[in-house]
């Protein structure tokens, strides 16, 4: 019997890319490939690239070059680019980066095994010519579901696949193979985006918004629970739009309690929320449903009205503060994070002052700040009134300093809170590390348990009750109290002692 060919998937970028990589892994494993963790141990290294901003694109190129350096020094024979950067640039990337043995777009995913076998056998796979993927689906959301079956939608593999195609790991197995053992996993709600933010190119290469059916989201969540996952994070380009193409814009409010009721799941988290699309009913579900984290990843981007309009977005400082007040009235412990762009074309000093006013009043748990730079193919790249780079850099440093100060203060506000913590790692050097409901993976800080508490009860994947006793910047230090299953969950009004 011939030796199975091996493949390693190297993933860059966001949680959506991680889901796409696990779907690719599922396809390859179902077709007989052996998955390995390290690129140097694989016949072919598949790099799932990010194409969002210049820094992410540079990281993707660096990862491809690093994998290419392995060729001739070990087992690695080929390096292949997939993902957003490969989709966005296609032939242009292939010509600019001859070190990549293949540049595959989303349309290649369904036949990824054949493409890789061709490359390993010395053949070539022609890189695609990029196109605006928004034009592949009808303008009307209501007409997209049927049309979507003919369009490549990474991360949308259905559940209950035919025998021989789905991984043999459960009756509801999706076309997905986990690439790690973390007790947290992302689940795609949708792909694409219908918004036309002037600084963002994502809709052009991810396409128009299309939801996954609730039955597939539920089935995949059940399968993940069977794999030992305790927290699922719902991801898409815009979760507040979920269901609009299925005829029910309030579908997320119905789906969340069903996901929270899945046996084995201890926490459901929703990311990527648009402030302008937040609904009272969605706020109610997010702040009152057991096992649904009162967590709000709100894409504010700025708060000065003039800048927001130039960004093709809505809102202002006072509206945003009212939204946050509504959330915290219902759930005082709710976690809120956001990202902001400074130095946008036409941004004035008074606009920056307005942003500072919002940040000071918002009490956000985590803040990402980015300096504006032109992104090709976007409306903002054509704007006049571009700011000098030194002005952008100064404002970036200024707002970043403020953000660091404010998030540290917000962490201090949580001293004395009783929190539910999912333990994610335990080792001799760092002890036990986990996250509370207000902390999303990788972006929002973490909780470190004091060395003298918890003992054998602090195990990876276990949900425990703890009390916050210290801070380390945005990170918290906590004392273990008990395993969550030993007592009822903490009511929001009793969370602070």
Short mmCIF file of C-alpha atoms in Angstrom, two decimals:
data_model
loop_
_atom_site.label_atom_id
_atom_site.label_comp_id
_atom_site.label_asym_id
_atom_site.label_seq_id
_atom_site.Cartn_x
_atom_site.Cartn_y
_atom_site.Cartn_z
CA UNK A 1 0.00 0.00 0.00
CA UNK A 2 1.53 3.34 -1.05
CA UNK A 3 2.42 5.81 1.70
CA UNK A 4 -0.23 8.48 2.22
CA UNK A 5 0.74 11.95 1.11
CA UNK A 6 1.02 14.45 3.93
CA UNK A 7 -0.21 18.02 4.20
CA UNK A 8 0.16 20.80 6.77
CA UNK A 9 -2.15 23.80 6.97
CA UNK A 10 -0.64 27.11 8.11
CA UNK A 11 -3.36 29.60 9.01
CA UNK A 12 -3.04 33.38 9.20
CA UNK A 13 -5.63 36.05 9.86
CA UNK A 14 -8.98 35.86 11.60
CA UNK A 15 -11.14 33.15 13.14
CA UNK A 16 -13.04 32.84 9.86
CA UNK A 17 -9.83 31.68 8.21
CA UNK A 18 -9.37 29.10 10.96
CA UNK A 19 -12.78 27.62 10.12
CA UNK A 20 -11.88 27.58 6.42
CA UNK A 21 -8.63 25.73 7.20
CA UNK A 22 -10.49 23.10 9.20
CA UNK A 23 -12.89 22.59 6.30
CA UNK A 24 -9.94 22.16 3.93
CA UNK A 25 -8.47 19.70 6.42
CA UNK A 26 -11.73 17.77 6.44
CA UNK A 27 -11.81 17.60 2.65
CA UNK A 28 -8.21 16.42 2.45
CA UNK A 29 -8.52 13.82 5.20
CA UNK A 30 -11.70 12.46 3.65
CA UNK A 31 -9.75 12.03 0.40
CA UNK A 32 -6.97 10.05 2.04
CA UNK A 33 -4.40 12.69 2.96
CA UNK A 34 -2.52 12.49 6.24
CA UNK A 35 -2.64 15.76 8.18
CA UNK A 36 0.51 16.79 10.03
CA UNK A 37 1.07 19.79 12.27
CA UNK A 38 4.45 21.10 11.09
CA UNK A 39 5.15 22.26 7.54
CA UNK A 40 8.60 20.61 7.56
CA UNK A 41 6.92 17.23 8.11
CA UNK A 42 4.55 17.60 5.13
CA UNK A 43 4.83 16.85 1.44
CA UNK A 44 2.92 20.07 0.80
CA UNK A 45 2.44 23.13 3.01
CA UNK A 46 -0.85 24.93 2.41
CA UNK A 47 -0.73 28.53 3.66
CA UNK A 48 -4.16 30.03 4.29
CA UNK A 49 -3.41 33.70 3.72
CA UNK A 50 -5.01 36.94 4.92
CA UNK A 51 -5.66 39.77 2.46
CA UNK A 52 -7.20 42.40 4.71
CA UNK A 53 -4.53 45.07 5.27
CA UNK A 54 -0.90 45.57 4.28
CA UNK A 55 0.53 44.20 7.53
CA UNK A 56 -1.54 41.01 7.21
CA UNK A 57 -0.55 40.59 3.57
CA UNK A 58 3.12 40.96 4.51
CA UNK A 59 2.71 38.29 7.19
CA UNK A 60 1.16 36.00 4.57
CA UNK A 61 4.03 36.52 2.14
CA UNK A 62 6.54 35.93 4.92
CA UNK A 63 4.80 32.66 5.84
CA UNK A 64 4.90 31.50 2.22
CA UNK A 65 8.59 32.35 1.93
CA UNK A 66 9.35 30.62 5.22
CA UNK A 67 7.59 27.47 4.04
CA UNK A 68 9.42 27.70 0.71
CA UNK A 69 12.76 27.69 2.56
CA UNK A 70 11.92 24.18 3.76
CA UNK A 71 12.02 22.77 0.25
CA UNK A 72 15.19 20.83 -0.35
CA UNK A 73 15.98 20.58 3.37
CA UNK A 74 13.38 18.05 4.46
CA UNK A 75 10.19 16.42 3.34
CA UNK A 76 8.44 19.52 1.97
CA UNK A 77 8.12 19.43 -1.80
CA UNK A 78 5.59 22.18 -2.49
CA UNK A 79 4.09 25.34 -1.00
CA UNK A 80 0.57 26.41 -1.97
CA UNK A 81 -1.25 29.67 -1.18
CA UNK A 82 -4.98 29.65 -0.45
CA UNK A 83 -7.22 32.06 1.44
CA UNK A 84 -8.16 35.70 1.05
CA UNK A 85 -4.89 36.98 -0.39
CA UNK A 86 -4.80 34.18 -2.94
CA UNK A 87 -8.43 34.84 -3.85
CA UNK A 88 -7.97 38.60 -4.03
CA UNK A 89 -4.85 38.67 -6.23
CA UNK A 90 -4.77 35.31 -8.07
CA UNK A 91 -2.46 35.52 -11.09
CA UNK A 92 -0.89 38.74 -9.82
CA UNK A 93 0.24 36.99 -6.64
CA UNK A 94 1.46 33.96 -8.60
CA UNK A 95 3.61 36.19 -10.84
CA UNK A 96 4.93 38.27 -7.94
CA UNK A 97 5.70 35.24 -5.77
CA UNK A 98 7.10 32.43 -7.95
CA UNK A 99 8.20 30.66 -4.75
CA UNK A 100 4.57 29.53 -4.36
CA UNK A 101 3.98 26.36 -6.37
CA UNK A 102 0.28 27.12 -6.58
CA UNK A 103 -2.14 29.99 -5.87
CA UNK A 104 -5.64 28.59 -5.37
CA UNK A 105 -8.84 30.61 -5.04
CA UNK A 106 -12.08 29.73 -3.27
CA UNK A 107 -13.41 27.96 -6.35
CA UNK A 108 -10.59 25.42 -6.01
CA UNK A 109 -11.55 24.35 -2.47
CA UNK A 110 -14.11 21.73 -3.48
CA UNK A 111 -11.40 19.92 -5.46
CA UNK A 112 -8.43 20.79 -3.28
CA UNK A 113 -7.10 17.21 -3.22
CA UNK A 114 -6.83 17.00 -7.00
CA UNK A 115 -5.14 20.41 -7.16
CA UNK A 116 -2.49 19.41 -4.61
CA UNK A 117 -1.87 16.04 -6.25
CA UNK A 118 -1.35 17.78 -9.60
CA UNK A 119 1.20 20.16 -8.07
CA UNK A 120 3.06 17.38 -6.23
CA UNK A 121 3.21 15.36 -9.44
CA UNK A 122 5.03 18.19 -11.20
CA UNK A 123 2.04 19.66 -12.96
CA UNK A 124 0.77 23.21 -12.72
CA UNK A 125 -2.57 24.66 -11.70
CA UNK A 126 -3.30 27.99 -13.33
CA UNK A 127 -4.00 30.79 -10.87
CA UNK A 128 -7.38 32.41 -11.32
CA UNK A 129 -8.12 35.90 -12.54
CA UNK A 130 -9.67 37.78 -9.60
CA UNK A 131 -13.24 38.99 -9.91
CA UNK A 132 -15.66 40.93 -7.77
CA UNK A 133 -17.42 38.12 -5.92
CA UNK A 134 -20.35 40.38 -5.03
CA UNK A 135 -21.49 39.93 -8.62
CA UNK A 136 -21.80 36.14 -8.22
CA UNK A 137 -25.00 36.40 -6.15
CA UNK A 138 -28.28 38.28 -6.68
CA UNK A 139 -28.53 41.78 -5.27
CA UNK A 140 -31.66 40.79 -3.34
CA UNK A 141 -30.75 38.81 -0.21
CA UNK A 142 -33.99 36.84 -0.51
CA UNK A 143 -32.82 35.34 -3.81
CA UNK A 144 -29.37 34.23 -2.63
CA UNK A 145 -29.89 30.90 -0.89
CA UNK A 146 -30.63 28.89 -4.03
CA UNK A 147 -28.01 30.75 -6.09
CA UNK A 148 -25.48 30.23 -3.31
CA UNK A 149 -25.36 26.50 -3.94
CA UNK A 150 -23.35 27.21 -7.12
CA UNK A 151 -20.92 29.65 -5.47
CA UNK A 152 -17.88 28.64 -3.44
CA UNK A 153 -18.49 29.59 0.18
CA UNK A 154 -15.53 28.53 2.35
CA UNK A 155 -16.54 27.33 5.79
CA UNK A 156 -20.11 26.52 4.73
CA UNK A 157 -19.77 22.76 4.39
CA UNK A 158 -23.10 21.12 5.28
CA UNK A 159 -23.68 18.67 8.09
CA UNK A 160 -24.80 15.06 7.54
CA UNK A 161 -22.69 14.54 4.45
CA UNK A 162 -22.81 11.29 2.44
CA UNK A 163 -20.93 8.27 3.77
CA UNK A 164 -17.26 8.33 2.84
CA UNK A 165 -17.09 12.13 2.62
CA UNK A 166 -17.64 13.32 6.17
CA UNK A 167 -15.03 12.51 8.83
CA UNK A 168 -16.03 9.36 10.73
CA UNK A 169 -16.37 11.12 14.07
CA UNK A 170 -20.06 11.29 14.80
CA UNK A 171 -23.54 11.09 13.30
CA UNK A 172 -23.61 14.82 12.58
CA UNK A 173 -20.05 15.23 11.31
CA UNK A 174 -19.53 18.23 9.01
CA UNK A 175 -16.82 18.42 6.41
CA UNK A 176 -14.40 19.73 9.02
CA UNK A 177 -11.43 18.36 10.89
CA UNK A 178 -10.19 20.07 14.04
CA UNK A 179 -6.57 21.16 13.83
CA UNK A 180 -6.06 21.61 17.55
CA UNK A 181 -7.37 20.56 20.95
CA UNK A 182 -8.34 23.95 22.35
CA UNK A 183 -11.72 23.80 24.15
CA UNK A 184 -12.83 26.81 22.06
CA UNK A 185 -13.84 26.66 18.40
CA UNK A 186 -15.34 29.09 15.92
CA UNK A 187 -18.48 28.36 13.90
CA UNK A 188 -19.38 30.31 10.79
CA UNK A 189 -22.82 31.91 10.73
CA UNK A 190 -22.40 33.48 7.31
CA UNK A 191 -19.93 34.69 4.70
CA UNK A 192 -19.59 37.95 2.84
CA UNK A 193 -20.86 41.42 3.56
CA UNK A 194 -23.40 43.80 2.02
CA UNK A 195 -22.06 46.90 3.75
CA UNK A 196 -19.99 49.31 1.69
CA UNK A 197 -17.57 50.79 4.20
CA UNK A 198 -15.28 53.02 2.18
CA UNK A 199 -12.07 51.67 3.76
CA UNK A 200 -12.80 47.94 3.40
CA UNK A 201 -12.14 45.66 0.44
CA UNK A 202 -13.43 42.44 2.04
CA UNK A 203 -16.83 42.32 0.23
CA UNK A 204 -15.09 42.36 -3.15
CA UNK A 205 -13.23 39.10 -2.51
CA UNK A 206 -15.52 37.46 0.07
CA UNK A 207 -18.71 38.32 -1.80
CA UNK A 208 -22.22 39.31 -0.77
CA UNK A 209 -23.70 38.25 2.55
CA UNK A 210 -25.13 34.73 2.69
CA UNK A 211 -26.25 32.92 5.84
CA UNK A 212 -25.76 29.29 6.75
CA UNK A 213 -28.93 27.45 7.60
CA UNK A 214 -29.63 27.15 11.34
CA UNK A 215 -29.72 23.35 11.11
CA UNK A 216 -26.14 23.31 9.80
CA UNK A 217 -24.93 25.69 12.51
CA UNK A 218 -26.62 23.57 15.17
CA UNK A 219 -25.34 20.31 13.72
CA UNK A 220 -21.77 21.59 13.58
CA UNK A 221 -22.01 22.85 17.15
CA UNK A 222 -23.20 19.42 18.31
CA UNK A 223 -20.31 17.80 16.46
CA UNK A 224 -17.83 20.20 18.05
CA UNK A 225 -19.25 19.40 21.49
CA UNK A 226 -18.59 15.71 20.74
CA UNK A 227 -14.96 16.69 20.04
CA UNK A 228 -14.66 18.21 23.52
CA UNK A 229 -15.33 21.86 22.64
CA UNK A 230 -16.82 23.85 25.52
CA UNK A 231 -17.12 27.31 23.96
CA UNK A 232 -18.23 28.17 20.44
CA UNK A 233 -17.65 31.59 18.93
CA UNK A 234 -19.99 32.58 16.12
CA UNK A 235 -18.14 34.37 13.35
CA UNK A 236 -18.89 36.07 10.04
CA UNK A 237 -18.23 39.46 8.50
CA UNK A 238 -21.43 40.77 10.12
CA UNK A 239 -23.39 38.61 12.55
CA UNK A 240 -26.14 41.19 13.07
CA UNK A 241 -27.29 40.55 9.48
CA UNK A 242 -27.70 36.82 10.05
CA UNK A 243 -30.93 35.45 8.65
CA UNK A 244 -31.90 38.36 6.39
CA UNK A 245 -31.46 36.18 3.30
CA UNK A 246 -33.42 33.38 5.01
CA UNK A 247 -36.43 35.63 5.50
CA UNK A 248 -35.93 36.34 9.21
CA UNK A 249 -33.58 39.11 10.37
CA UNK A 250 -34.26 38.03 13.96
CA UNK A 251 -33.09 34.47 13.38
CA UNK A 252 -30.03 34.92 15.61
CA UNK A 253 -32.27 35.65 18.59
CA UNK A 254 -33.97 32.28 18.01
CA UNK A 255 -30.79 30.34 17.28
CA UNK A 256 -28.73 31.44 20.30
CA UNK A 257 -30.85 29.66 22.96
CA UNK A 258 -30.79 26.48 20.86
CA UNK A 259 -27.00 26.59 20.61
CA UNK A 260 -26.69 27.25 24.34
CA UNK A 261 -28.80 24.15 25.01
CA UNK A 262 -26.42 21.81 23.12
CA UNK A 263 -25.18 19.15 25.51
CA UNK A 264 -21.56 19.79 26.46
CA UNK A 265 -21.44 23.44 25.38
CA UNK A 266 -20.77 25.77 28.31
CA UNK A 267 -20.53 29.12 26.53
CA UNK A 268 -21.70 30.65 23.25
CA UNK A 269 -20.05 33.87 22.13
CA UNK A 270 -21.09 36.16 19.28
CA UNK A 271 -18.49 38.30 17.50
CA UNK A 272 -18.57 40.94 14.75
CA UNK A 273 -21.63 43.03 15.59
CA UNK A 274 -22.57 46.23 13.76
CA UNK A 275 -23.72 49.04 16.11
CA UNK A 276 -26.15 50.44 13.53
CA UNK A 277 -27.89 47.05 13.27
CA UNK A 278 -28.21 46.24 16.98
CA UNK A 279 -31.82 45.40 17.91
CA UNK A 280 -33.45 45.50 21.35
CA UNK A 281 -34.39 41.82 21.02
CA UNK A 282 -30.80 40.81 20.22
CA UNK A 283 -29.49 42.79 23.20
CA UNK A 284 -32.05 41.03 25.41
CA UNK A 285 -30.96 37.57 24.25
CA UNK A 286 -27.27 38.36 24.57
CA UNK A 287 -27.67 39.70 28.10
CA UNK A 288 -30.19 37.25 29.57
CA UNK A 289 -29.72 33.80 28.02
CA UNK A 290 -27.93 31.23 30.18
CA UNK A 291 -24.63 30.10 28.64
CA UNK A 292 -24.69 32.96 26.09
CA UNK A 293 -21.87 35.36 26.93
CA UNK A 294 -22.97 38.97 27.53
CA UNK A 295 -20.23 40.00 25.13
CA UNK A 296 -20.41 42.75 22.51
CA UNK A 297 -17.77 42.94 19.78
CA UNK A 298 -19.05 46.20 18.31
CA UNK A 299 -17.47 47.64 15.18
CA UNK A 300 -17.50 51.37 16.02
CA UNK A 301 -14.41 52.39 13.94
CA UNK A 302 -14.77 56.05 15.02
CA UNK A 303 -17.32 58.27 16.76
CA UNK A 304 -17.04 61.65 15.00
CA UNK A 305 -20.08 62.00 12.69
CA UNK A 306 -18.14 63.50 9.78
CA UNK A 307 -15.54 60.73 9.78
CA UNK A 308 -18.20 58.04 10.09
CA UNK A 309 -20.12 59.42 7.11
CA UNK A 310 -16.92 59.46 5.04
CA UNK A 311 -16.47 55.84 6.07
CA UNK A 312 -20.05 55.14 4.85
CA UNK A 313 -21.07 54.28 8.39
CA UNK A 314 -23.65 55.55 10.86
CA UNK A 315 -23.85 56.83 14.40
CA UNK A 316 -22.06 59.30 16.64
CA UNK A 317 -20.62 59.54 20.14
CA UNK A 318 -23.89 60.07 21.97
CA UNK A 319 -25.76 57.30 20.13
CA UNK A 320 -22.94 54.88 20.79
CA UNK A 321 -22.84 55.78 24.48
CA UNK A 322 -26.62 55.30 24.69
CA UNK A 323 -26.22 51.83 23.17
CA UNK A 324 -23.58 50.92 25.74
CA UNK A 325 -25.75 52.27 28.55
CA UNK A 326 -28.64 50.09 27.35
CA UNK A 327 -26.40 47.03 27.35
CA UNK A 328 -24.95 47.66 30.80
CA UNK A 329 -28.33 48.43 32.32
CA UNK A 330 -29.32 44.89 31.40
CA UNK A 331 -25.94 43.28 32.18
CA UNK A 332 -23.53 45.38 34.27
CA UNK A 333 -20.73 42.84 33.76
CA UNK A 334 -21.08 42.78 29.96
CA UNK A 335 -17.84 42.81 28.01
CA UNK A 336 -17.43 45.27 25.14
CA UNK A 337 -14.58 45.57 22.67
CA UNK A 338 -14.07 47.54 19.46
CA UNK A 339 -11.57 48.67 16.83
CA UNK A 340 -10.91 52.21 15.66
CA UNK A 341 -9.20 53.84 12.68
CA UNK A 342 -7.40 57.15 13.19
CA UNK A 343 -5.95 59.42 10.53
CA UNK A 344 -8.80 58.80 8.07
CA UNK A 345 -8.82 61.24 5.12
CA UNK A 346 -10.29 64.55 6.25
CA UNK A 347 -10.12 63.72 9.97
CA UNK A 348 -9.68 66.94 11.94
CA UNK A 349 -8.27 67.62 15.40
CA UNK A 350 -11.81 68.14 16.65
CA UNK A 351 -12.73 64.72 15.26
CA UNK A 352 -9.92 63.16 17.29
CA UNK A 353 -11.14 65.06 20.36
CA UNK A 354 -14.60 63.61 19.75
CA UNK A 355 -13.16 60.10 19.55
CA UNK A 356 -11.34 60.70 22.84
CA UNK A 357 -14.63 61.82 24.39
CA UNK A 358 -16.28 58.60 23.32
CA UNK A 359 -13.46 56.34 24.46
CA UNK A 360 -13.32 58.05 27.85
CA UNK A 361 -17.04 57.50 28.41
CA UNK A 362 -17.35 54.04 26.82
CA UNK A 363 -15.44 51.94 29.40
CA UNK A 364 -14.42 49.35 26.82
CA UNK A 365 -12.68 46.15 27.91
CA UNK A 366 -10.48 45.91 24.82
CA UNK A 367 -9.59 48.47 22.17
CA UNK A 368 -7.77 47.99 18.89
CA UNK A 369 -6.38 51.14 17.24
CA UNK A 370 -5.09 51.29 13.67
CA UNK A 371 -3.63 54.09 11.60
CA UNK A 372 -5.33 54.64 8.27
CA UNK A 373 -3.58 53.53 5.11
CA UNK A 374 -4.95 53.30 1.58
CA UNK A 375 -6.32 49.90 0.65
CA UNK A 376 -6.44 49.33 -3.09
CA UNK A 377 -9.86 48.99 -4.62
CA UNK A 378 -11.63 50.93 -1.87
CA UNK A 379 -13.49 54.20 -2.14
CA UNK A 380 -11.38 55.83 0.56
CA UNK A 381 -8.23 55.30 -1.49
CA UNK A 382 -9.64 57.83 -3.99
CA UNK A 383 -10.40 60.49 -1.37
CA UNK A 384 -8.69 63.86 -1.23
CA UNK A 385 -7.58 65.38 2.09
CA UNK A 386 -5.16 62.58 2.86
CA UNK A 387 -3.24 63.27 6.05
CA UNK A 388 0.54 63.28 6.19
CA UNK A 389 1.96 60.05 7.55
CA UNK A 390 3.55 61.81 10.52
CA UNK A 391 0.11 63.14 11.50
CA UNK A 392 -1.41 59.67 11.23
CA UNK A 393 1.44 58.22 13.30
CA UNK A 394 1.07 60.89 15.99
CA UNK A 395 -2.67 60.30 16.30
CA UNK A 396 -2.17 56.55 16.37
CA UNK A 397 0.31 56.88 19.23
CA UNK A 398 -1.94 59.33 21.06
CA UNK A 399 -5.10 57.22 20.89
CA UNK A 400 -3.18 54.02 21.57
CA UNK A 401 -1.80 55.51 24.81
CA UNK A 402 -5.29 56.54 25.84
CA UNK A 403 -6.68 53.11 24.96
CA UNK A 404 -4.04 51.37 27.07
CA UNK A 405 -4.81 53.62 30.03
CA UNK A 406 -8.58 53.22 29.72
CA UNK A 407 -8.56 49.43 29.32
CA UNK A 408 -6.32 49.13 32.37
CA UNK A 409 -8.81 51.25 34.31
CA UNK A 410 -11.64 49.03 33.07
CA UNK A 411 -9.76 45.97 34.29
CA UNK A 412 -9.42 47.66 37.70
CA UNK A 413 -13.21 48.17 37.71
CA UNK A 414 -13.59 44.39 37.71
CA UNK A 415 -11.73 43.89 40.98
CA UNK A 416 -14.03 41.98 43.30
CA UNK A 417 -16.21 40.54 40.52
CA UNK A 418 -17.16 36.88 40.59
CA UNK A 419 -16.65 35.42 37.12
CA UNK A 420 -17.12 32.15 35.25
CA UNK A 421 -13.79 31.14 33.72
CA UNK A 422 -13.11 28.55 31.03
CA UNK A 423 -9.68 27.05 31.75
CA UNK A 424 -7.67 26.88 28.52
CA UNK A 425 -4.15 25.95 29.59
CA UNK A 426 -2.32 24.61 32.61
CA UNK A 427 1.45 24.30 32.86
CA UNK A 428 4.22 24.46 35.43
CA UNK A 429 5.53 27.85 34.27
CA UNK A 430 2.34 29.93 33.94
CA UNK A 431 -0.06 27.89 36.06
CA UNK A 432 -3.71 27.89 35.01
CA UNK A 433 -4.88 30.40 32.39
CA UNK A 434 -8.46 30.98 31.23
CA UNK A 435 -10.99 33.53 30.06
CA UNK A 436 -14.14 35.00 31.52
CA UNK A 437 -17.26 35.84 29.54
CA UNK A 438 -16.01 39.34 28.72
CA UNK A 439 -12.79 38.03 27.13
CA UNK A 440 -12.74 36.62 23.60
CA UNK A 441 -9.90 34.34 22.48
CA UNK A 442 -6.59 36.05 21.66
CA UNK A 443 -7.91 39.64 21.58
CA UNK A 444 -9.27 40.65 24.98
CA UNK A 445 -6.87 39.59 27.68
CA UNK A 446 -7.06 36.57 29.96
CA UNK A 447 -7.32 35.43 33.56
CA UNK A 448 -4.40 33.98 35.51
CA UNK A 449 -5.17 32.04 38.64
CA UNK A 450 -3.11 32.73 41.73
CA UNK A 451 -0.66 29.88 42.28
CA UNK A 452 -2.08 28.77 45.63
CA UNK A 453 -5.66 28.18 44.48
CA UNK A 454 -7.51 25.55 42.49
CA UNK A 455 -5.16 22.59 42.52
CA UNK A 456 -6.44 19.60 40.54
CA UNK A 457 -9.79 21.31 39.92
CA UNK A 458 -8.20 23.64 37.34
CA UNK A 459 -8.18 21.41 34.28
CA UNK A 460 -8.27 22.40 30.62
CA UNK A 461 -11.85 22.58 29.36
CA UNK A 462 -13.38 22.98 32.79
CA UNK A 463 -15.62 25.95 33.64
CA UNK A 464 -14.97 27.28 37.14
CA UNK A 465 -16.09 30.11 39.38
CA UNK A 466 -13.43 32.60 40.50
CA UNK A 467 -13.08 35.99 42.14
CA UNK A 468 -11.00 38.76 40.56
CA UNK A 469 -8.30 39.87 43.02
CA UNK A 470 -5.76 41.66 40.83
CA UNK A 471 -4.94 43.10 37.42
CA UNK A 472 -1.98 43.02 35.04
CA UNK A 473 -2.85 45.58 32.38
CA UNK A 474 -5.94 44.17 30.64
CA UNK A 475 -5.34 40.75 32.18
CA UNK A 476 -6.93 39.75 35.46
CA UNK A 477 -5.70 37.70 38.39
CA UNK A 478 -8.30 35.51 40.11
CA UNK A 479 -8.75 33.18 43.04
CA UNK A 480 -10.47 29.87 42.31
CA UNK A 481 -13.76 29.28 44.15
CA UNK A 482 -15.38 26.10 42.80
CA UNK A 483 -16.20 24.07 39.71
CA UNK A 484 -19.21 25.62 38.02
CA UNK A 485 -21.17 22.37 38.00
CA UNK A 486 -21.09 22.35 41.79
CA UNK A 487 -23.37 25.38 41.98
CA UNK A 488 -25.90 27.31 39.87
CA UNK A 489 -24.61 29.83 37.35
CA UNK A 490 -23.99 33.35 38.56
CA UNK A 491 -26.96 35.70 38.07
CA UNK A 492 -25.79 38.98 36.52
CA UNK A 493 -27.10 41.06 39.43
CA UNK A 494 -25.08 38.99 41.90
CA UNK A 495 -21.83 38.91 39.96
CA UNK A 496 -20.28 41.74 41.97
CA UNK A 497 -19.81 41.04 45.66
#
